[in-house]
C-alpha cells in the first residue's frame, strides 16, 4: 500500500420510490451485463434510465453509475478486510 491508498464506504438507507436510476449514458453497459433497463417514466428519460432488474446489488449499481458519469478507473467492493458490507 502507498500513502495514497484509502477507502470510502457508501451506503443507502432506502430506495422506496421505485427502481434505481442511472444516467442514460450507462444504458448500454447495464444491458451488456444482463440487467433490464427501461426508460424513465418522467420527462427526464433522455438523461436517466431505470434498472428494473431485481438482482441488482448496490455494488453493481455504483459501478454502473460511476462508469456512466465518466469515472472508469475505480474499484467497488462489497467487503472490507473479509467482512461483508451491507
Coordinates of N, CA and C in Angstrom, one line a residue:
X1 N 0.8 -1.2 0.0 CA 0.0 0.0 0.0 C 0.9 1.3 0.0
X2 N 0.4 2.3 -0.6 CA 1.1 3.6 -0.6 C 0.3 4.6 0.3
X3 N 0.8 5.7 0.4 CA 0.2 6.8 1.2 C -1.1 7.2 0.6
X4 N -1.3 6.9 -0.7 CA -2.5 7.4 -1.4 C -3.6 6.4 -1.4
X5 N -3.4 5.2 -0.8 CA -4.5 4.2 -0.8 C -5.4 4.5 0.3
X6 N -6.7 4.6 0.0 CA -7.7 4.8 1.0 C -9.1 4.2 0.5
X7 N -10.0 4.1 1.4 CA -11.3 3.5 1.1 C -12.4 4.5 1.5
X8 N -13.4 4.6 0.8 CA -14.6 5.3 1.1 C -15.8 4.4 1.2
X9 N -16.5 4.4 2.3 CA -17.6 3.5 2.5 C -18.9 4.3 2.2
X10 N -19.8 3.8 1.3 CA -21.0 4.4 0.9 C -22.2 3.5 1.3
X11 N -23.3 4.0 1.7 CA -24.5 3.2 1.9 C -25.7 3.9 1.6
X12 N -26.8 3.2 1.3 CA -28.1 3.7 1.1 C -29.0 3.2 2.2
X13 N -29.8 4.1 2.7 CA -30.8 3.7 3.7 C -32.0 3.0 3.1
X14 N -32.5 3.6 2.0 CA -33.7 3.0 1.4 C -33.9 3.6 0.0
X15 N -34.5 2.9 -0.9 CA -34.9 3.3 -2.2 C -36.3 2.9 -2.4
X16 N -37.2 3.5 -1.8 CA -38.6 3.1 -1.8 C -39.5 3.7 -2.9
X17 N -38.9 4.5 -3.7 CA -39.8 5.2 -4.7 C -39.6 4.5 -6.1
X18 N -39.3 3.3 -6.1 CA -39.1 2.6 -7.4 C -37.7 2.1 -7.6
X19 N -37.5 1.7 -8.9 CA -36.2 1.1 -9.2 C -35.2 2.3 -9.3
X20 N -33.9 1.9 -9.1 CA -32.9 3.0 -9.2 C -32.7 3.5 -10.6
X21 N -32.2 4.8 -10.6 CA -31.9 5.4 -11.9 C -30.4 5.5 -12.1
X22 N -30.0 5.5 -13.3 CA -28.6 5.8 -13.7 C -28.7 6.7 -14.9
X23 N -27.6 7.5 -15.1 CA -27.5 8.4 -16.2 C -27.7 7.5 -17.5
X24 N -28.4 8.0 -18.5 CA -28.7 7.3 -19.7 C -27.4 6.8 -20.4
X25 N -26.3 7.5 -20.2 CA -25.0 7.1 -20.8 C -24.6 5.7 -20.4
X26 N -25.1 5.2 -19.3 CA -24.8 3.8 -18.8 C -25.7 2.7 -19.3
X27 N -26.7 3.1 -20.1 CA -27.7 2.1 -20.5 C -27.1 0.9 -21.2
X28 N -26.2 1.1 -22.2 CA -25.7 0.0 -23.0 C -24.8 -0.9 -22.1
X29 N -24.1 -0.3 -21.2 CA -23.2 -1.1 -20.3 C -24.1 -2.0 -19.4
X30 N -25.2 -1.4 -18.9 CA -26.1 -2.2 -18.0 C -26.7 -3.3 -18.8
X31 N -27.1 -3.1 -20.0 CA -27.8 -4.1 -20.8 C -26.7 -5.2 -21.2
X32 N -25.5 -4.8 -21.4 CA -24.5 -5.8 -21.8 C -24.1 -6.7 -20.6
X33 N -24.4 -6.2 -19.4 CA -24.2 -7.0 -18.2 C -25.4 -7.8 -17.8
X34 N -26.5 -7.8 -18.6 CA -27.6 -8.6 -18.4 C -28.7 -8.0 -17.6
X35 N -28.7 -6.7 -17.3 CA -29.7 -6.0 -16.5 C -30.8 -5.5 -17.4
X36 N -32.0 -5.5 -16.9 CA -33.2 -5.0 -17.6 C -33.2 -3.5 -17.4
X37 N -33.2 -2.7 -18.5 CA -33.2 -1.3 -18.4 C -34.5 -0.8 -19.2
X38 N -35.2 0.2 -18.5 CA -36.3 0.8 -19.2 C -36.2 2.3 -19.1
X39 N -36.8 3.0 -20.0 CA -36.8 4.5 -20.0 C -37.5 5.0 -18.7
X40 N -37.0 6.1 -18.2 CA -37.6 6.7 -17.1 C -39.1 7.1 -17.4
X41 N -39.9 7.1 -16.4 CA -41.4 7.4 -16.6 C -41.6 8.9 -16.6
X42 N -40.6 9.7 -16.4 CA -40.7 11.2 -16.4 C -40.1 11.8 -17.6
X43 N -40.2 13.1 -17.7 CA -39.6 13.9 -18.8 C -38.1 13.9 -18.8
X44 N -37.5 13.3 -17.8 CA -36.0 13.2 -17.8 C -35.5 12.0 -18.5
X45 N -36.3 11.3 -19.3 CA -35.9 10.0 -19.8 C -34.7 10.1 -20.8
X46 N -34.5 11.3 -21.4 CA -33.4 11.5 -22.2 C -32.1 11.5 -21.4
X47 N -32.1 11.7 -20.1 CA -31.0 11.8 -19.3 C -30.8 10.6 -18.3
X48 N -31.9 10.0 -17.9 CA -31.9 8.9 -16.9 C -32.7 7.7 -17.4
X49 N -32.2 6.5 -17.0 CA -32.9 5.3 -17.3 C -33.1 4.5 -16.0
X50 N -34.1 3.6 -15.9 CA -34.3 2.8 -14.7 C -33.7 1.4 -14.9
X51 N -33.1 0.9 -13.9 CA -32.6 -0.5 -13.9 C -33.7 -1.3 -13.2
X52 N -34.4 -2.1 -13.9 CA -35.6 -2.8 -13.3 C -35.3 -4.3 -13.0
X53 N -34.0 -4.6 -12.9 CA -33.7 -6.0 -12.5 C -33.8 -6.1 -11.0
X54 N -34.3 -7.2 -10.6 CA -34.5 -7.5 -9.1 C -33.2 -7.8 -8.5
X55 N -32.2 -8.3 -9.2 CA -31.0 -8.8 -8.6 C -29.8 -7.9 -8.7
X56 N -30.1 -6.6 -8.8 CA -29.0 -5.5 -8.9 C -28.6 -5.2 -7.5
X57 N -27.3 -5.4 -7.2 CA -26.7 -5.1 -5.9 C -26.3 -3.6 -5.9
X58 N -26.1 -3.1 -4.7 CA -25.6 -1.7 -4.6 C -24.2 -1.6 -5.2
X59 N -23.4 -2.6 -5.1 CA -22.0 -2.6 -5.7 C -22.2 -2.4 -7.2
X60 N -23.1 -3.2 -7.8 CA -23.3 -3.2 -9.3 C -23.8 -1.8 -9.7
X61 N -24.8 -1.3 -8.9 CA -25.4 0.0 -9.2 C -24.3 1.1 -9.2
X62 N -23.5 1.1 -8.2 CA -22.5 2.1 -8.1 C -21.5 2.0 -9.2
X63 N -21.1 0.8 -9.6 CA -20.2 0.6 -10.8 C -20.8 1.2 -12.0
X64 N -22.1 0.9 -12.3 CA -22.8 1.4 -13.5 C -22.9 2.9 -13.4
X65 N -23.2 3.5 -12.3 CA -23.4 4.9 -12.2 C -22.1 5.6 -12.4
X66 N -21.0 5.2 -11.8 CA -19.7 5.8 -11.9 C -19.2 5.7 -13.4
X67 N -19.4 4.6 -14.0 CA -19.0 4.4 -15.4 C -19.8 5.4 -16.3
X68 N -21.1 5.5 -16.0 CA -22.0 6.4 -16.8 C -21.6 7.8 -16.7
X69 N -21.0 8.3 -15.6 CA -20.6 9.7 -15.5 C -19.1 9.9 -15.9
X70 N -18.5 8.9 -16.4 CA -17.2 9.0 -17.0 C -16.0 8.7 -16.0
X71 N -16.3 8.0 -14.9 CA -15.3 7.6 -14.0 C -15.0 6.1 -14.3
X72 N -13.9 5.8 -15.0 CA -13.7 4.5 -15.5 C -12.6 3.8 -14.7
X73 N -11.7 4.5 -14.0 CA -10.7 3.8 -13.2 C -11.0 3.8 -11.7
X74 N -11.7 2.8 -11.3 CA -12.1 2.6 -9.9 C -12.4 1.2 -9.6
X75 N -12.4 0.9 -8.3 CA -12.8 -0.4 -7.9 C -13.9 -0.3 -6.8
X76 N -14.9 -1.1 -6.9 CA -16.0 -1.1 -6.0 C -16.1 -2.5 -5.3
X77 N -16.0 -2.5 -4.0 CA -16.0 -3.7 -3.2 C -17.3 -3.9 -2.4
X78 N -17.7 -5.1 -2.2 CA -18.8 -5.4 -1.3 C -18.4 -6.0 0.0
X79 N -17.0 -6.0 0.3 CA -16.5 -6.4 1.5 C -15.2 -5.6 1.8
X80 N -14.8 -5.5 3.1 CA -13.6 -4.8 3.5 C -13.0 -5.7 4.6
X81 N -11.7 -6.0 4.4 CA -11.0 -6.9 5.3 C -11.7 -8.1 5.7
X82 N -12.4 -8.8 4.7 CA -13.1 -10.0 4.9 C -14.5 -9.9 5.4
X83 N -14.9 -8.7 5.8 CA -16.3 -8.5 6.3 C -17.2 -7.9 5.2
X84 N -18.3 -8.5 5.0 CA -19.3 -8.1 4.0 C -19.9 -6.7 4.4
X85 N -19.9 -5.8 3.5 CA -20.5 -4.5 3.7 C -22.0 -4.6 3.2
X86 N -22.9 -4.3 4.1 CA -24.3 -4.4 3.7 C -25.1 -3.5 4.6

